[in-house]
mmCIF file of C-alpha atoms and ligand atoms in Angstrom:
data_model
loop_
_atom_site.group_PDB
_atom_site.id
_atom_site.type_symbol
_atom_site.label_atom_id
_atom_site.label_comp_id
_atom_site.label_asym_id
_atom_site.label_seq_id
_atom_site.Cartn_x
_atom_site.Cartn_y
_atom_site.Cartn_z
ATOM 1 C CA UNK A 1 -42.065 -34.550 -81.967
ATOM 2 C CA UNK A 2 -41.302 -30.741 -82.140
ATOM 3 C CA UNK A 3 -37.638 -31.608 -82.829
ATOM 4 C CA UNK A 4 -35.095 -34.448 -84.009
ATOM 5 C CA UNK A 5 -31.812 -34.235 -81.508
ATOM 6 C CA UNK A 6 -31.204 -37.939 -81.015
ATOM 7 C CA UNK A 7 -32.428 -40.625 -82.099
ATOM 8 C CA UNK A 8 -33.175 -42.124 -78.822
ATOM 9 C CA UNK A 9 -35.999 -39.719 -78.692
ATOM 10 C CA UNK A 10 -38.027 -41.393 -81.261
ATOM 11 C CA UNK A 11 -40.294 -44.907 -79.850
ATOM 12 C CA UNK A 12 -40.695 -47.769 -81.951
ATOM 13 C CA UNK A 13 -44.034 -46.307 -83.172
ATOM 14 C CA UNK A 14 -42.710 -42.533 -84.527
ATOM 15 C CA UNK A 15 -39.504 -44.780 -86.222
ATOM 16 C CA UNK A 16 -42.101 -46.521 -88.009
ATOM 17 C CA UNK A 17 -44.425 -43.706 -88.691
ATOM 18 C CA UNK A 18 -41.252 -41.985 -89.948
ATOM 19 C CA UNK A 19 -40.222 -44.934 -92.608
ATOM 20 C CA UNK A 20 -43.904 -45.169 -93.583
ATOM 21 C CA UNK A 21 -43.982 -41.671 -94.564
ATOM 22 C CA UNK A 22 -40.766 -41.803 -96.661
ATOM 23 C CA UNK A 23 -42.435 -44.632 -98.648
ATOM 24 C CA UNK A 24 -45.325 -42.269 -99.461
ATOM 25 C CA UNK A 25 -42.985 -39.948 -100.425
ATOM 26 C CA UNK A 26 -40.811 -42.090 -102.300
ATOM 27 C CA UNK A 27 -44.038 -42.811 -104.516
ATOM 28 C CA UNK A 28 -44.859 -38.868 -104.878
ATOM 29 C CA UNK A 29 -41.976 -36.464 -103.705
ATOM 30 C CA UNK A 30 -43.433 -33.700 -104.926
ATOM 31 C CA UNK A 31 -46.006 -32.090 -103.164
ATOM 32 C CA UNK A 32 -46.629 -28.640 -102.565
ATOM 33 C CA UNK A 33 -47.539 -29.016 -98.576
ATOM 34 C CA UNK A 34 -44.801 -26.586 -97.286
ATOM 35 C CA UNK A 35 -45.699 -23.775 -99.108
ATOM 36 C CA UNK A 36 -44.699 -20.680 -97.180
ATOM 37 C CA UNK A 37 -42.435 -22.550 -95.089
ATOM 38 C CA UNK A 38 -39.064 -21.610 -94.745
ATOM 39 C CA UNK A 39 -36.310 -24.252 -94.222
ATOM 40 C CA UNK A 40 -32.743 -22.339 -92.608
ATOM 41 C CA UNK A 41 -29.481 -24.937 -93.354
ATOM 42 C CA UNK A 42 -27.001 -24.394 -90.690
ATOM 43 C CA UNK A 43 -23.792 -26.202 -91.432
ATOM 44 C CA UNK A 44 -20.870 -25.245 -89.017
ATOM 45 C CA UNK A 45 -18.700 -28.275 -90.688
ATOM 46 C CA UNK A 46 -18.957 -29.879 -94.344
ATOM 47 C CA UNK A 47 -21.703 -31.703 -96.295
ATOM 48 C CA UNK A 48 -22.603 -33.081 -99.395
ATOM 49 C CA UNK A 49 -25.779 -35.487 -99.109
ATOM 50 C CA UNK A 50 -27.499 -34.389 -95.777
ATOM 51 C CA UNK A 51 -27.251 -30.663 -96.847
ATOM 52 C CA UNK A 52 -28.398 -30.864 -100.480
ATOM 53 C CA UNK A 53 -30.848 -33.712 -99.690
ATOM 54 C CA UNK A 54 -32.451 -31.670 -96.804
ATOM 55 C CA UNK A 55 -32.777 -28.488 -99.588
ATOM 56 C CA UNK A 56 -33.827 -31.068 -102.250
ATOM 57 C CA UNK A 57 -36.535 -32.094 -99.587
ATOM 58 C CA UNK A 58 -37.825 -28.379 -99.013
ATOM 59 C CA UNK A 59 -37.761 -27.204 -102.728
ATOM 60 C CA UNK A 60 -40.111 -30.805 -103.793
ATOM 61 C CA UNK A 61 -42.186 -29.697 -101.518
ATOM 62 C CA UNK A 62 -42.641 -26.520 -101.989
ATOM 63 C CA UNK A 63 -40.822 -24.394 -99.305
ATOM 64 C CA UNK A 64 -37.991 -22.080 -99.349
ATOM 65 C CA UNK A 65 -34.431 -22.509 -97.984
ATOM 66 C CA UNK A 66 -32.384 -20.044 -96.291
ATOM 67 C CA UNK A 67 -28.902 -21.052 -94.556
ATOM 68 C CA UNK A 68 -24.844 -21.240 -94.843
ATOM 69 C CA UNK A 69 -22.525 -24.203 -95.959
ATOM 70 C CA UNK A 70 -19.976 -22.928 -94.438
ATOM 71 C CA UNK A 71 -19.626 -21.569 -90.459
ATOM 72 C CA UNK A 72 -16.712 -19.263 -92.408
ATOM 73 C CA UNK A 73 -19.000 -17.126 -94.329
ATOM 74 C CA UNK A 74 -21.135 -16.852 -90.960
ATOM 75 C CA UNK A 75 -21.107 -14.553 -88.501
ATOM 76 C CA UNK A 76 -19.848 -17.565 -86.039
ATOM 77 C CA UNK A 77 -16.543 -16.711 -87.747
ATOM 78 C CA UNK A 78 -16.804 -13.278 -85.811
ATOM 79 C CA UNK A 79 -17.241 -14.859 -82.502
ATOM 80 C CA UNK A 80 -20.940 -14.937 -82.549
ATOM 81 C CA UNK A 81 -22.541 -17.671 -80.412
ATOM 82 C CA UNK A 82 -24.482 -20.617 -81.355
ATOM 83 C CA UNK A 83 -27.158 -18.858 -78.623
ATOM 84 C CA UNK A 84 -27.150 -15.882 -80.354
ATOM 85 C CA UNK A 85 -27.384 -17.579 -84.319
ATOM 86 C CA UNK A 86 -30.216 -19.792 -83.149
ATOM 87 C CA UNK A 87 -31.678 -16.264 -81.442
ATOM 88 C CA UNK A 88 -31.734 -14.540 -84.859
ATOM 89 C CA UNK A 89 -32.862 -17.797 -87.457
ATOM 90 C CA UNK A 90 -35.971 -18.014 -85.086
ATOM 91 C CA UNK A 91 -36.106 -14.733 -86.777
ATOM 92 C CA UNK A 92 -36.291 -15.780 -90.247
ATOM 93 C CA UNK A 93 -37.232 -19.625 -90.634
ATOM 94 C CA UNK A 94 -39.886 -22.001 -89.230
ATOM 95 C CA UNK A 95 -37.267 -24.981 -88.704
ATOM 96 C CA UNK A 96 -33.378 -24.853 -88.855
ATOM 97 C CA UNK A 97 -31.737 -27.939 -89.956
ATOM 98 C CA UNK A 98 -28.340 -27.824 -88.042
ATOM 99 C CA UNK A 99 -25.214 -29.378 -88.344
ATOM 100 C CA UNK A 100 -22.198 -28.419 -85.683
ATOM 101 C CA UNK A 101 -18.774 -30.216 -84.554
ATOM 102 C CA UNK A 102 -19.601 -30.370 -80.992
ATOM 103 C CA UNK A 103 -21.177 -33.068 -79.292
ATOM 104 C CA UNK A 104 -24.822 -31.801 -77.892
ATOM 105 C CA UNK A 105 -24.702 -28.604 -80.225
ATOM 106 C CA UNK A 106 -27.931 -29.449 -81.398
ATOM 107 C CA UNK A 107 -29.530 -30.179 -77.870
ATOM 108 C CA UNK A 108 -28.609 -26.780 -76.451
ATOM 109 C CA UNK A 109 -29.913 -25.377 -79.808
ATOM 110 C CA UNK A 110 -33.030 -26.996 -79.238
ATOM 111 C CA UNK A 111 -33.429 -26.011 -75.528
ATOM 112 C CA UNK A 112 -33.285 -22.345 -76.457
ATOM 113 C CA UNK A 113 -35.029 -22.300 -79.970
ATOM 114 C CA UNK A 114 -38.341 -21.207 -80.599
ATOM 115 C CA UNK A 115 -38.735 -23.075 -83.856
ATOM 116 C CA UNK A 116 -37.624 -26.769 -84.330
ATOM 117 C CA UNK A 117 -34.390 -28.158 -84.097
ATOM 118 C CA UNK A 118 -33.369 -30.807 -86.688
ATOM 119 C CA UNK A 119 -29.757 -32.316 -85.787
ATOM 120 C CA UNK A 120 -27.792 -32.702 -88.889
ATOM 121 C CA UNK A 121 -24.982 -34.409 -87.004
ATOM 122 C CA UNK A 122 -23.225 -32.980 -84.032
ATOM 123 C CA UNK A 123 -19.471 -34.198 -83.573
ATOM 124 C CA UNK A 124 -19.272 -37.715 -82.868
ATOM 125 C CA UNK A 125 -22.446 -37.579 -81.329
ATOM 126 C CA UNK A 126 -25.603 -38.614 -83.104
ATOM 127 C CA UNK A 127 -26.840 -38.059 -86.682
ATOM 128 C CA UNK A 128 -30.595 -38.834 -86.380
ATOM 129 C CA UNK A 129 -32.229 -38.826 -89.918
ATOM 130 C CA UNK A 130 -29.079 -40.703 -91.448
ATOM 131 C CA UNK A 131 -30.078 -43.391 -88.502
ATOM 132 C CA UNK A 132 -33.811 -43.023 -90.328
ATOM 133 C CA UNK A 133 -32.405 -43.416 -93.581
ATOM 134 C CA UNK A 134 -30.251 -46.421 -92.605
ATOM 135 C CA UNK A 135 -33.303 -47.965 -91.092
ATOM 136 C CA UNK A 136 -34.977 -47.323 -94.433
ATOM 137 C CA UNK A 137 -32.506 -48.855 -96.166
ATOM 138 C CA UNK A 138 -32.172 -51.885 -94.240
ATOM 139 C CA UNK A 139 -36.265 -52.255 -94.435
ATOM 140 C CA UNK A 140 -35.941 -52.139 -98.330
ATOM 141 C CA UNK A 141 -33.569 -54.341 -98.982
ATOM 142 C CA UNK A 142 -34.245 -57.006 -96.006
ATOM 143 C CA UNK A 143 -38.119 -56.745 -95.806
ATOM 144 C CA UNK A 144 -37.848 -56.348 -91.691
ATOM 145 C CA UNK A 145 -36.229 -54.537 -89.003
ATOM 146 C CA UNK A 146 -36.442 -57.724 -86.819
ATOM 147 C CA UNK A 147 -33.484 -60.020 -85.679
ATOM 148 C CA UNK A 148 -30.419 -58.947 -88.262
ATOM 149 C CA UNK A 149 -27.030 -59.471 -87.829
ATOM 150 C CA UNK A 150 -25.319 -56.236 -88.710
ATOM 151 C CA UNK A 151 -21.485 -55.824 -89.052
ATOM 152 C CA UNK A 152 -20.309 -52.301 -87.914
ATOM 153 C CA UNK A 153 -17.052 -51.615 -89.617
ATOM 154 C CA UNK A 154 -14.243 -49.294 -89.554
ATOM 155 C CA UNK A 155 -14.274 -45.885 -87.179
ATOM 156 C CA UNK A 156 -16.620 -46.945 -84.434
ATOM 157 C CA UNK A 157 -14.929 -44.555 -82.010
ATOM 158 C CA UNK A 158 -15.562 -41.311 -83.465
ATOM 159 C CA UNK A 159 -18.343 -42.389 -86.444
ATOM 160 C CA UNK A 160 -21.684 -40.869 -85.220
ATOM 161 C CA UNK A 161 -23.661 -42.208 -87.592
ATOM 162 C CA UNK A 162 -22.833 -46.180 -85.883
ATOM 163 C CA UNK A 163 -23.555 -44.902 -82.439
ATOM 164 C CA UNK A 164 -27.049 -43.418 -83.489
ATOM 165 C CA UNK A 165 -27.737 -47.099 -85.614
ATOM 166 C CA UNK A 166 -27.303 -49.064 -82.489
ATOM 167 C CA UNK A 167 -29.600 -46.978 -80.226
ATOM 168 C CA UNK A 168 -32.439 -47.266 -83.163
ATOM 169 C CA UNK A 169 -31.866 -50.461 -83.268
ATOM 170 C CA UNK A 170 -32.642 -51.817 -79.611
ATOM 171 C CA UNK A 171 -36.371 -52.029 -80.818
ATOM 172 C CA UNK A 172 -35.681 -54.695 -83.477
ATOM 173 C CA UNK A 173 -33.503 -57.548 -81.664
ATOM 174 C CA UNK A 174 -30.356 -57.186 -83.480
ATOM 175 C CA UNK A 175 -26.913 -58.818 -83.472
ATOM 176 C CA UNK A 176 -24.163 -56.464 -83.714
ATOM 177 C CA UNK A 177 -20.502 -57.494 -84.742
ATOM 178 C CA UNK A 178 -18.090 -54.449 -84.460
ATOM 179 C CA UNK A 179 -15.018 -54.434 -86.548
ATOM 180 C CA UNK A 180 -12.707 -52.024 -85.995
ATOM 181 C CA UNK A 181 -8.449 -51.278 -85.128
ATOM 182 C CA UNK A 182 -8.081 -51.435 -81.397
ATOM 183 C CA UNK A 183 -7.875 -47.529 -81.787
ATOM 184 C CA UNK A 184 -11.376 -47.018 -82.648
ATOM 185 C CA UNK A 185 -13.104 -49.417 -81.121
ATOM 186 C CA UNK A 186 -16.703 -48.780 -79.911
ATOM 187 C CA UNK A 187 -16.443 -46.592 -76.841
ATOM 188 C CA UNK A 188 -17.682 -48.236 -73.279
ATOM 189 C CA UNK A 189 -20.764 -46.275 -73.547
ATOM 190 C CA UNK A 190 -22.343 -47.681 -76.623
ATOM 191 C CA UNK A 191 -21.316 -51.658 -75.155
ATOM 192 C CA UNK A 192 -22.921 -50.660 -71.956
ATOM 193 C CA UNK A 193 -25.872 -49.803 -73.885
ATOM 194 C CA UNK A 194 -26.048 -52.834 -75.545
ATOM 195 C CA UNK A 195 -25.693 -54.724 -72.253
ATOM 196 C CA UNK A 196 -28.427 -53.151 -70.452
ATOM 197 C CA UNK A 197 -30.795 -53.479 -73.313
ATOM 198 C CA UNK A 198 -29.951 -57.124 -74.361
ATOM 199 C CA UNK A 199 -28.349 -56.351 -77.536
ATOM 200 C CA UNK A 200 -25.721 -59.081 -78.695
ATOM 201 C CA UNK A 201 -22.657 -57.971 -79.825
ATOM 202 C CA UNK A 202 -19.194 -59.401 -81.162
ATOM 203 C CA UNK A 203 -15.784 -57.111 -81.590
ATOM 204 C CA UNK A 204 -13.161 -58.103 -84.023
ATOM 205 C CA UNK A 205 -9.828 -56.646 -85.653
ATOM 206 C CA UNK A 206 -10.401 -58.117 -88.846
ATOM 207 C CA UNK A 207 -12.701 -57.590 -91.786
ATOM 208 C CA UNK A 208 -12.083 -60.980 -94.529
ATOM 209 C CA UNK A 209 -14.208 -63.844 -93.631
ATOM 210 C CA UNK A 210 -16.194 -61.995 -90.447
ATOM 211 C CA UNK A 211 -19.241 -60.850 -92.102
ATOM 212 C CA UNK A 212 -20.657 -64.106 -93.673
ATOM 213 C CA UNK A 213 -22.918 -64.267 -91.536
ATOM 214 C CA UNK A 214 -24.463 -60.488 -91.883
ATOM 215 C CA UNK A 215 -27.307 -59.326 -93.345
ATOM 216 C CA UNK A 216 -25.957 -56.030 -93.643
ATOM 217 C CA UNK A 217 -22.417 -54.958 -93.910
ATOM 218 C CA UNK A 218 -22.133 -51.405 -92.360
ATOM 219 C CA UNK A 219 -18.569 -49.500 -93.879
ATOM 220 C CA UNK A 220 -17.659 -46.714 -92.230
ATOM 221 C CA UNK A 221 -14.747 -43.654 -92.967
ATOM 222 C CA UNK A 222 -12.070 -43.336 -90.809
ATOM 223 C CA UNK A 223 -13.263 -39.740 -89.502
ATOM 224 C CA UNK A 224 -9.744 -37.222 -89.904
ATOM 225 C CA UNK A 225 -11.355 -34.492 -88.662
ATOM 226 C CA UNK A 226 -12.128 -35.989 -85.218
ATOM 227 C CA UNK A 227 -7.999 -36.713 -84.308
ATOM 228 C CA UNK A 228 -6.122 -34.700 -82.612
ATOM 229 C CA UNK A 229 -2.869 -35.862 -83.323
ATOM 230 C CA UNK A 230 -2.443 -36.680 -87.328
ATOM 231 C CA UNK A 231 -0.050 -39.031 -87.123
ATOM 232 C CA UNK A 232 -2.742 -40.855 -84.953
ATOM 233 C CA UNK A 233 -5.007 -40.813 -88.226
ATOM 234 C CA UNK A 234 -2.033 -41.954 -90.753
ATOM 235 C CA UNK A 235 -1.692 -45.292 -88.692
ATOM 236 C CA UNK A 236 -5.421 -46.047 -89.573
ATOM 237 C CA UNK A 237 -6.691 -44.296 -92.148
ATOM 238 C CA UNK A 238 -6.333 -47.388 -94.681
ATOM 239 C CA UNK A 239 -7.166 -49.978 -92.548
ATOM 240 C CA UNK A 240 -9.893 -51.743 -94.226
ATOM 241 C CA UNK A 241 -10.591 -51.755 -97.987
ATOM 242 C CA UNK A 242 -13.645 -53.813 -98.801
ATOM 243 C CA UNK A 243 -12.823 -55.826 -102.343
ATOM 244 C CA UNK A 244 -15.669 -57.646 -104.552
ATOM 245 C CA UNK A 245 -13.454 -60.839 -104.289
ATOM 246 C CA UNK A 246 -14.652 -60.835 -100.534
ATOM 247 C CA UNK A 247 -17.946 -60.778 -100.873
ATOM 248 C CA UNK A 248 -17.940 -64.835 -102.523
ATOM 249 C CA UNK A 249 -19.128 -66.412 -99.280
ATOM 250 C CA UNK A 250 -21.367 -63.665 -98.287
ATOM 251 C CA UNK A 251 -25.259 -64.266 -97.606
ATOM 252 C CA UNK A 252 -27.357 -63.654 -101.156
ATOM 253 C CA UNK A 253 -29.551 -61.010 -99.409
ATOM 254 C CA UNK A 254 -26.111 -59.191 -97.812
ATOM 255 C CA UNK A 255 -26.728 -55.545 -98.501
ATOM 256 C CA UNK A 256 -23.250 -53.171 -98.200
ATOM 257 C CA UNK A 257 -24.382 -49.849 -96.872
ATOM 258 C CA UNK A 258 -22.145 -46.650 -95.903
ATOM 259 C CA UNK A 259 -23.303 -43.213 -94.828
ATOM 260 C CA UNK A 260 -20.441 -41.506 -97.420
ATOM 261 C CA UNK A 261 -18.356 -39.953 -98.193
ATOM 262 C CA UNK A 262 -16.020 -43.221 -98.900
ATOM 263 C CA UNK A 263 -12.099 -42.405 -98.847
ATOM 264 C CA UNK A 264 -10.598 -45.849 -100.166
ATOM 265 C CA UNK A 265 -12.574 -48.096 -97.656
ATOM 266 C CA UNK A 266 -14.909 -49.636 -100.430
ATOM 267 C CA UNK A 267 -12.536 -50.351 -103.394
ATOM 268 C CA UNK A 268 -15.084 -48.943 -107.117
ATOM 269 C CA UNK A 269 -14.656 -52.652 -108.000
ATOM 270 C CA UNK A 270 -17.641 -53.127 -105.455
ATOM 271 C CA UNK A 271 -19.718 -50.925 -107.165
ATOM 272 C CA UNK A 272 -20.978 -53.116 -109.678
ATOM 273 C CA UNK A 273 -22.097 -55.806 -107.055
ATOM 274 C CA UNK A 274 -25.991 -56.334 -106.695
ATOM 275 C CA UNK A 275 -24.841 -56.098 -102.933
ATOM 276 C CA UNK A 276 -24.132 -52.470 -103.304
ATOM 277 C CA UNK A 277 -26.788 -50.594 -101.843
ATOM 278 C CA UNK A 278 -24.828 -47.379 -100.565
ATOM 279 C CA UNK A 279 -25.862 -45.135 -103.728
ATOM 280 C CA UNK A 280 -29.217 -45.815 -103.314
ATOM 281 C CA UNK A 281 -29.169 -45.321 -99.892
ATOM 282 C CA UNK A 282 -28.006 -41.615 -100.520
ATOM 283 C CA UNK A 283 -31.251 -41.172 -102.445
ATOM 284 C CA UNK A 284 -33.622 -42.621 -99.592
ATOM 285 C CA UNK A 285 -32.082 -39.819 -97.598
ATOM 286 C CA UNK A 286 -34.425 -37.280 -99.439
ATOM 287 C CA UNK A 287 -37.930 -39.415 -98.926
ATOM 288 C CA UNK A 288 -36.399 -39.882 -95.314
ATOM 289 C CA UNK A 289 -35.914 -36.163 -94.796
ATOM 290 C CA UNK A 290 -39.064 -34.784 -96.563
ATOM 291 C CA UNK A 291 -41.047 -36.946 -93.882
ATOM 292 C CA UNK A 292 -38.333 -35.617 -91.233
ATOM 293 C CA UNK A 293 -39.736 -32.188 -92.227
ATOM 294 C CA UNK A 294 -43.235 -32.665 -92.220
ATOM 295 C CA UNK A 295 -43.195 -34.403 -88.420
ATOM 296 C CA UNK A 296 -41.242 -31.527 -86.940
ATOM 297 C CA UNK A 297 -43.304 -29.140 -88.614
ATOM 298 C CA UNK A 298 -46.766 -30.940 -87.416
ATOM 299 C CA UNK A 299 -47.623 -31.288 -91.343
ATOM 300 C CA UNK A 300 -49.780 -34.819 -91.318
ATOM 301 C CA UNK A 301 -51.894 -36.798 -93.286
ATOM 302 C CA UNK A 302 -50.764 -34.462 -96.361
ATOM 303 C CA UNK A 303 -49.465 -37.242 -98.593
ATOM 304 C CA UNK A 304 -52.364 -38.757 -100.938
ATOM 305 C CA UNK A 305 -51.257 -40.855 -104.511
HETATM 306 N N1 LIG B 1 -23.672 -38.888 -94.603
HETATM 307 C C1 LIG B 1 -23.469 -37.829 -94.495
HETATM 308 O O1 LIG B 1 -23.634 -37.318 -93.603
HETATM 309 O O2 LIG B 1 -22.847 -37.652 -95.511
HETATM 310 P P1 LIG B 1 -22.364 -35.637 -95.588
HETATM 311 O O3 LIG B 1 -21.772 -35.357 -94.413
HETATM 312 O O4 LIG B 1 -22.075 -35.732 -97.152
HETATM 313 O O5 LIG B 1 -23.877 -35.129 -95.049
#
């Protein structure tokens, strides 16, 4: 695999291979296998976890990082096109990790780039490296990816992480429970995808009491930056707040995931629950991103105990 643009481009076998490689990096994250490689991180949108974990992944593997974390400091702010930016960075780097506000920007970049493109999030479309770390977290906490009940909660309209996760889980016979306000329902295209692929799903607007059968409770932030009208955001921004008391009747194996950042949808009192897994989930991102970089650079079989 040369690029990681959409999780839908990955076969089941490829997904499982990346998870397996990540587990090896978790055992031993410091290996100098990217010596001489330069990774460009082009972040046209803000990020904490994705950019820093990719950059940590490169540093721990002995590579070097160039890039920008704010498009305002790049020549895109002077009007340079994405096409031209990619051409220029192709002259400097061996792989480009890119986040962009436009759906499809990573796909376009992959079509004009000579070096691999890793999509670090494009608009409300895809966030495949997040999905891989979500799969890794689910597998680690549940012991399997198969036949799980997964509640997706919050902004299902604009949340790219839930869109990617649905597509990845197609291989593992999940049952989804979509919980969102009416304004932020799962888009029809993803429901059509579920129906076509025999993925069972339910829809609800209520959180409390609706996840007692769930194995995974996947909370999401309302994506303020995607709203055209700030008043529409104000109406839904505090729609759900998960509190520790709401977990009383949940299954013992339930784990709470969140791609983060959270802005109020998980009360801090949940942090002390053994079911809270979102900070470990973010840590898992380091090992997954080490595995992704090796995969797109064709570095294989170098992980030894
Ligand atoms: N989950 C995630 O993408 O976080 P950042 O926006 O901080 O990268």
